[in-house]
Coordinates of C-alpha atoms and ligand atoms in Angstrom, one line a residue:
X1 CA -25.9 44.3 -43.6
X2 CA -29.1 44.9 -41.5
X3 CA -31.3 41.9 -40.6
X4 CA -34.9 42.1 -40.5
X5 CA -35.0 38.7 -38.8
X6 CA -36.1 38.9 -35.1
X7 CA -36.2 35.2 -34.2
X8 CA -32.7 33.7 -34.7
X9 CA -32.6 29.9 -34.4
X10 CA -33.0 28.6 -31.0
X11 CA -32.7 25.5 -28.9
X12 CA -31.0 22.6 -30.4
X13 CA -31.2 24.1 -33.8
X14 CA -28.4 26.3 -32.6
X15 CA -26.1 23.4 -32.8
X16 CA -26.5 23.5 -36.6
X17 CA -25.2 27.1 -36.5
X18 CA -22.1 25.9 -34.5
X19 CA -21.3 23.4 -37.1
X20 CA -21.8 25.9 -40.0
X21 CA -19.2 28.3 -38.2
X22 CA -16.9 25.2 -38.0
X23 CA -17.3 24.5 -41.7
X24 CA -16.8 28.3 -42.5
X25 CA -13.6 28.2 -40.4
X26 CA -12.3 25.1 -42.2
X27 CA -13.1 26.5 -45.7
X28 CA -10.8 29.3 -45.1
X29 CA -7.7 27.1 -44.6
X30 CA -5.2 26.5 -47.3
X31 CA -5.3 22.9 -46.5
X32 CA -9.1 22.7 -46.1
X33 CA -10.5 19.3 -45.9
X34 CA -13.6 20.5 -47.8
X35 CA -14.9 23.8 -49.1
X36 CA -18.3 24.8 -47.9
X37 CA -18.8 28.0 -50.0
X38 CA -22.2 28.7 -48.2
X39 CA -21.0 28.5 -44.6
X40 CA -19.8 32.1 -44.4
X41 CA -23.3 33.3 -45.7
X42 CA -24.9 31.3 -42.9
X43 CA -22.4 32.5 -40.4
X44 CA -23.1 36.3 -41.4
X45 CA -26.9 35.9 -41.5
X46 CA -27.0 34.4 -38.1
X47 CA -24.5 37.1 -36.6
X48 CA -26.7 39.8 -38.0
X49 CA -29.9 38.2 -36.6
X50 CA -28.3 37.5 -33.2
X51 CA -26.8 41.0 -32.9
X52 CA -29.7 42.8 -34.3
X53 CA -31.0 45.4 -31.9
X54 CA -34.5 43.9 -32.4
X55 CA -33.4 40.4 -31.4
X56 CA -34.9 38.8 -28.3
X57 CA -33.1 39.6 -24.9
X58 CA -29.9 37.6 -24.5
X59 CA -29.4 36.9 -28.1
X60 CA -26.1 38.7 -28.3
X61 CA -24.8 36.6 -25.2
X62 CA -26.0 33.3 -27.0
X63 CA -24.1 34.2 -30.2
X64 CA -21.0 34.7 -28.1
X65 CA -21.4 31.4 -26.4
X66 CA -22.0 29.7 -29.9
X67 CA -18.7 31.2 -31.0
X68 CA -16.9 30.0 -27.9
X69 CA -18.2 26.5 -28.4
X70 CA -17.0 26.5 -32.0
X71 CA -13.4 27.0 -30.7
X72 CA -13.7 24.1 -28.3
X73 CA -15.4 21.6 -30.9
X74 CA -13.7 22.5 -34.1
X75 CA -10.9 20.0 -34.2
X76 CA -12.9 16.9 -33.9
X77 CA -16.1 18.1 -35.7
X78 CA -14.4 19.4 -38.8
X79 CA -12.7 16.0 -39.5
X80 CA -16.1 14.3 -38.9
X81 CA -17.6 16.5 -41.8
X82 CA -15.0 15.4 -44.1
X83 CA -15.5 11.7 -43.1
X84 CA -19.1 11.9 -43.8
X85 CA -18.4 13.6 -47.2
X86 CA -16.3 10.6 -48.1
X87 CA -18.9 8.3 -47.0
X88 CA -21.5 10.1 -49.2
X89 CA -19.3 9.9 -52.1
X90 CA -18.7 6.3 -51.6
X91 CA -22.5 5.6 -51.5
X92 CA -22.9 7.6 -54.7
X93 CA -20.0 5.9 -56.4
X94 CA -21.4 2.4 -55.4
X95 CA -24.6 3.3 -57.4
X96 CA -26.7 4.6 -54.4
X97 CA -29.4 6.9 -55.6
X98 CA -31.3 7.9 -52.6
X99 CA -30.2 9.6 -49.4
X100 CA -31.8 11.2 -46.3
X101 CA -30.0 13.8 -44.0
X102 CA -31.7 13.2 -40.7
X103 CA -31.4 16.6 -38.9
X104 CA -29.8 18.3 -41.9
X105 CA -29.3 21.6 -40.3
X106 CA -27.3 23.9 -42.5
X107 CA -25.5 21.1 -44.3
X108 CA -24.8 22.0 -48.0
X109 CA -23.5 18.7 -49.5
X110 CA -26.2 18.9 -52.1
X111 CA -24.6 22.1 -53.3
X112 CA -20.9 21.6 -52.9
X113 CA -20.1 18.0 -53.7
X114 CA -21.1 17.8 -57.3
X115 CA -23.5 15.0 -56.7
X116 CA -25.3 13.5 -59.7
X117 CA -28.7 14.9 -61.0
X118 CA -30.5 11.6 -60.5
X119 CA -29.6 11.3 -56.6
X120 CA -32.8 11.9 -54.7
X121 CA -31.5 13.9 -51.6
X122 CA -33.9 14.5 -48.7
X123 CA -33.2 17.0 -45.8
X124 CA -35.2 16.6 -42.7
X125 CA -35.1 19.4 -40.1
X126 CA -37.5 21.4 -38.0
X127 CA -39.3 24.1 -40.1
X128 CA -37.5 27.0 -38.4
X129 CA -34.2 25.6 -39.7
X130 CA -35.4 25.9 -43.3
X131 CA -37.0 29.4 -42.7
X132 CA -33.4 30.5 -42.0
X133 CA -31.5 28.2 -44.5
X134 CA -33.4 28.7 -47.8
X135 CA -33.3 32.4 -48.0
X136 CA -29.6 32.4 -47.3
X137 CA -29.0 29.8 -49.9
X138 CA -31.1 31.9 -52.3
X139 CA -29.0 34.9 -51.4
X140 CA -25.8 33.4 -52.7
X141 CA -27.6 31.8 -55.6
X142 CA -26.7 28.3 -54.5
X143 CA -28.2 25.6 -56.7
X144 CA -28.1 21.9 -55.8
X145 CA -26.5 19.5 -58.4
X146 CA -28.7 16.6 -57.2
X147 CA -32.5 16.3 -56.8
X148 CA -32.7 18.0 -53.3
X149 CA -36.0 18.0 -51.4
X150 CA -36.6 19.8 -48.1
X151 CA -38.7 18.0 -45.5
X152 CA -39.6 20.7 -42.9
X153 CA -40.9 18.5 -40.1
X154 CA -40.2 17.7 -36.4
X155 CA -38.8 14.1 -36.0
X156 CA -41.1 13.7 -33.0
X157 CA -44.0 14.3 -35.4
X158 CA -45.3 12.1 -38.4
X159 CA -42.2 12.7 -40.6
X160 CA -42.6 9.4 -42.3
X161 CA -45.7 10.8 -44.2
X162 CA -43.9 14.1 -44.9
X163 CA -40.9 12.1 -46.4
X164 CA -43.2 9.9 -48.5
X165 CA -45.1 13.0 -49.8
X166 CA -41.8 14.6 -50.8
X167 CA -41.1 11.7 -53.1
X168 CA -39.2 9.2 -50.9
X169 CA -39.3 5.6 -52.5
X170 CA -39.1 3.0 -49.7
X171 CA -38.3 0.3 -52.4
X172 CA -35.1 2.0 -53.2
X173 CA -31.9 1.4 -51.1
X174 CA -31.1 4.5 -49.0
X175 CA -28.3 6.0 -47.1
X176 CA -29.4 7.6 -44.0
X177 CA -27.1 10.2 -42.3
X178 CA -27.4 11.3 -38.8
X179 CA -24.7 13.9 -37.7
X180 CA -26.1 14.6 -34.4
X181 CA -29.9 14.8 -34.4
X182 CA -31.0 11.6 -32.9
X183 CA -28.7 11.8 -29.8
X184 CA -30.6 14.9 -28.9
X185 CA -34.0 13.1 -29.0
X186 CA -35.4 11.7 -25.8
X187 CA -34.9 7.9 -25.7
X188 CA -38.6 7.0 -26.7
X189 CA -38.5 9.6 -29.6
X190 CA -35.1 8.3 -30.8
X191 CA -36.3 4.6 -30.7
X192 CA -39.4 5.6 -32.7
X193 CA -37.1 7.4 -35.3
X194 CA -35.0 4.3 -35.5
X195 CA -38.0 2.0 -36.0
X196 CA -39.3 4.4 -38.8
X197 CA -36.0 4.4 -40.5
X198 CA -35.9 0.6 -40.4
X199 CA -39.5 0.3 -41.7
X200 CA -38.6 2.6 -44.8
X201 CA -35.3 0.9 -45.6
X202 CA -35.0 -1.5 -48.4
X203 CA -32.4 -4.3 -48.1
X204 CA -29.0 -2.7 -48.8
X205 CA -29.7 0.5 -47.1
X206 CA -27.2 2.1 -45.0
X207 CA -27.5 4.1 -41.7
X208 CA -24.5 6.0 -40.2
X209 CA -24.2 8.0 -37.1
X210 CA -21.6 9.5 -34.9
X211 CA -21.6 7.7 -31.4
X212 CA -19.9 9.9 -28.7
X213 CA -19.8 8.7 -25.2
X214 CA -20.1 12.2 -23.6
X215 CA -18.4 13.1 -20.3
X216 CA -21.2 15.2 -19.1
X217 CA -18.9 16.8 -16.4
X218 CA -16.7 18.2 -19.0
X219 CA -17.0 21.9 -19.2
X220 CA -17.6 22.3 -23.0
X221 CA -20.5 19.6 -22.9
X222 CA -22.0 21.5 -19.9
X223 CA -21.8 24.7 -21.7
X224 CA -23.5 23.2 -24.8
X225 CA -26.3 21.6 -22.9
X226 CA -26.9 25.0 -21.2
X227 CA -27.0 26.7 -24.5
X228 CA -29.4 24.4 -26.3
X229 CA -31.8 23.2 -23.6
X230 CA -34.2 24.7 -21.2
X231 CA -33.7 24.1 -17.5
X232 CA -36.6 21.6 -17.5
X233 CA -34.9 19.7 -20.4
X234 CA -31.7 19.6 -18.4
X235 CA -33.1 17.1 -16.0
X236 CA -31.2 13.8 -16.5
X237 CA -32.9 11.7 -19.1
X238 CA -31.6 8.9 -21.4
X239 CA -31.1 10.7 -24.8
X240 CA -30.8 9.1 -28.2
X241 CA -30.6 5.3 -28.4
X242 CA -28.3 5.4 -25.3
X243 CA -25.1 3.4 -24.8
X244 CA -26.6 0.2 -26.3
X245 CA -27.4 1.8 -29.7
X246 CA -25.5 -0.8 -31.5
X247 CA -27.5 -3.5 -30.0
X248 CA -30.7 -1.9 -31.1
X249 CA -29.7 -1.9 -34.7
X250 CA -28.3 -5.6 -34.6
X251 CA -31.5 -6.7 -33.3
X252 CA -33.7 -5.0 -35.7
X253 CA -32.5 -6.3 -39.1
X254 CA -29.2 -4.3 -39.5
X255 CA -25.7 -5.5 -39.6
X256 CA -23.3 -3.2 -37.7
X257 CA -19.8 -2.2 -37.6
X258 CA -18.1 0.4 -35.4
X259 CA -15.0 2.3 -36.2
X260 CA -13.2 4.4 -33.4
X261 CA -12.5 7.8 -34.0
X262 CA -8.8 7.7 -34.2
X263 CA -9.1 5.2 -37.0
X264 CA -11.5 7.4 -38.9
X265 CA -9.6 10.6 -38.6
X266 CA -6.1 9.3 -39.1
X267 CA -6.1 9.4 -43.0
X268 CA -6.8 13.1 -42.9
X269 CA -3.7 13.9 -41.0
X270 CA -5.2 16.2 -38.5
X271 CA -5.1 16.0 -34.7
X272 CA -8.6 15.4 -33.3
X273 CA -7.5 14.2 -30.0
X274 CA -9.9 16.4 -28.0
X275 CA -12.5 13.9 -29.1
X276 CA -10.7 10.9 -27.6
X277 CA -11.1 7.4 -28.8
X278 CA -12.8 5.7 -25.8
X279 CA -16.2 4.8 -27.0
X280 CA -16.3 7.6 -29.6
X281 CA -16.7 6.8 -33.4
X282 CA -19.0 6.1 -36.1
X283 CA -21.7 3.3 -36.0
X284 CA -22.4 2.1 -39.6
X285 CA -25.3 -0.2 -40.2
X286 CA -26.4 -2.1 -43.3
X287 CA -30.0 -3.4 -43.7
X288 CA -30.2 -7.0 -44.5
X289 CA -33.2 -8.7 -46.1
Ligands
LIG1 C1 -25.8 18.9 -34.3 S1 -26.9 19.6 -35.5 C2 -26.3 18.8 -36.9 C3 -26.7 19.5 -38.1 C4 -26.1 18.9 -39.6 N1 -26.3 17.5 -39.6 C5 -24.7 19.2 -39.5 O1 -23.8 18.4 -39.3 O2 -24.3 20.3 -39.8 C6 -28.4 18.6 -35.2 C7 -29.6 18.9 -36.0 O3 -30.6 18.1 -35.6 C8 -31.8 18.9 -35.6 N2 -32.8 18.3 -34.9 C9 -32.7 18.1 -33.6 N3 -34.0 17.7 -32.9 C10 -34.8 17.6 -34.1 C11 -36.1 17.2 -34.2 N4 -36.9 16.8 -33.1 N5 -36.8 17.3 -35.4 C12 -36.0 17.6 -36.5 N6 -34.6 18.1 -36.4 C13 -33.9 18.0 -35.2 C14 -31.4 20.3 -35.2 O4 -32.4 21.3 -35.8 C15 -30.1 20.4 -35.9 O5 -30.2 20.9 -37.2

């Protein structure tokens, strides 16, 4: 297949490609924790784009780096995908009818989980993500089972207006899912995003995010940072809500609970020890009135 795409995803959006490759690998297993039937199409389209002779200089090397990182992050990340699947299912089973994926990337839960038609499902990510994602989905004739709406906007811009314009109802309790977008934002931007989520959340809303205390000296994290950031961005800054994220939510109208990674992954019978259990796990917050 020859691609006419000359601008493959770049910067932090490449992390979404990495996770799609992880889901493609998982979906091939006999004991797969989930079946992401679109992940292969994303992987193929991206590979074609990165290896296209017309691609920007260095694209082939970047692709090799993405594949290398997938090997090193697979174990921990794939179990995390399933854990979020279960969280989403629990939200819907409990009557939740509105959900926002913050930094949705190439997530396909709206297509693969058999979610109900009356669930309002919003995917926020940068416009270039959807320029890549939507044609690939159309190419495999993927159809969402729920009411999926794409909100193509940068989280550092006025995404609140974009979300409202897309039909988001702030009076309806909402599940917010962040699988690694907010931690990439500079601290002030992350705080602003958290404040906006809070403003838009009716009582009973939930927010879930993976909290990873990264050892930045570990080689795989150094390689990841080098791949997705420019040299200027690599200057040390506090990213995301920082190590006191839980305090932030507790102090802004949310009740939090933290579960360590080993506890979360244990029911799935997979070894995810490369992720460790120190300060790593899932922060879950519920909005009180
Ligand atoms: C680690 S990926 C996770 C993607 C997806 N949630 C998944 O698990 O497959 C992080 C995502 O956050 C998005 N992201 C990062 N910074 C963003 C910003 N400023 N505005 C919108 N999206 C952003 C990236 O484009 C990327 O899709």
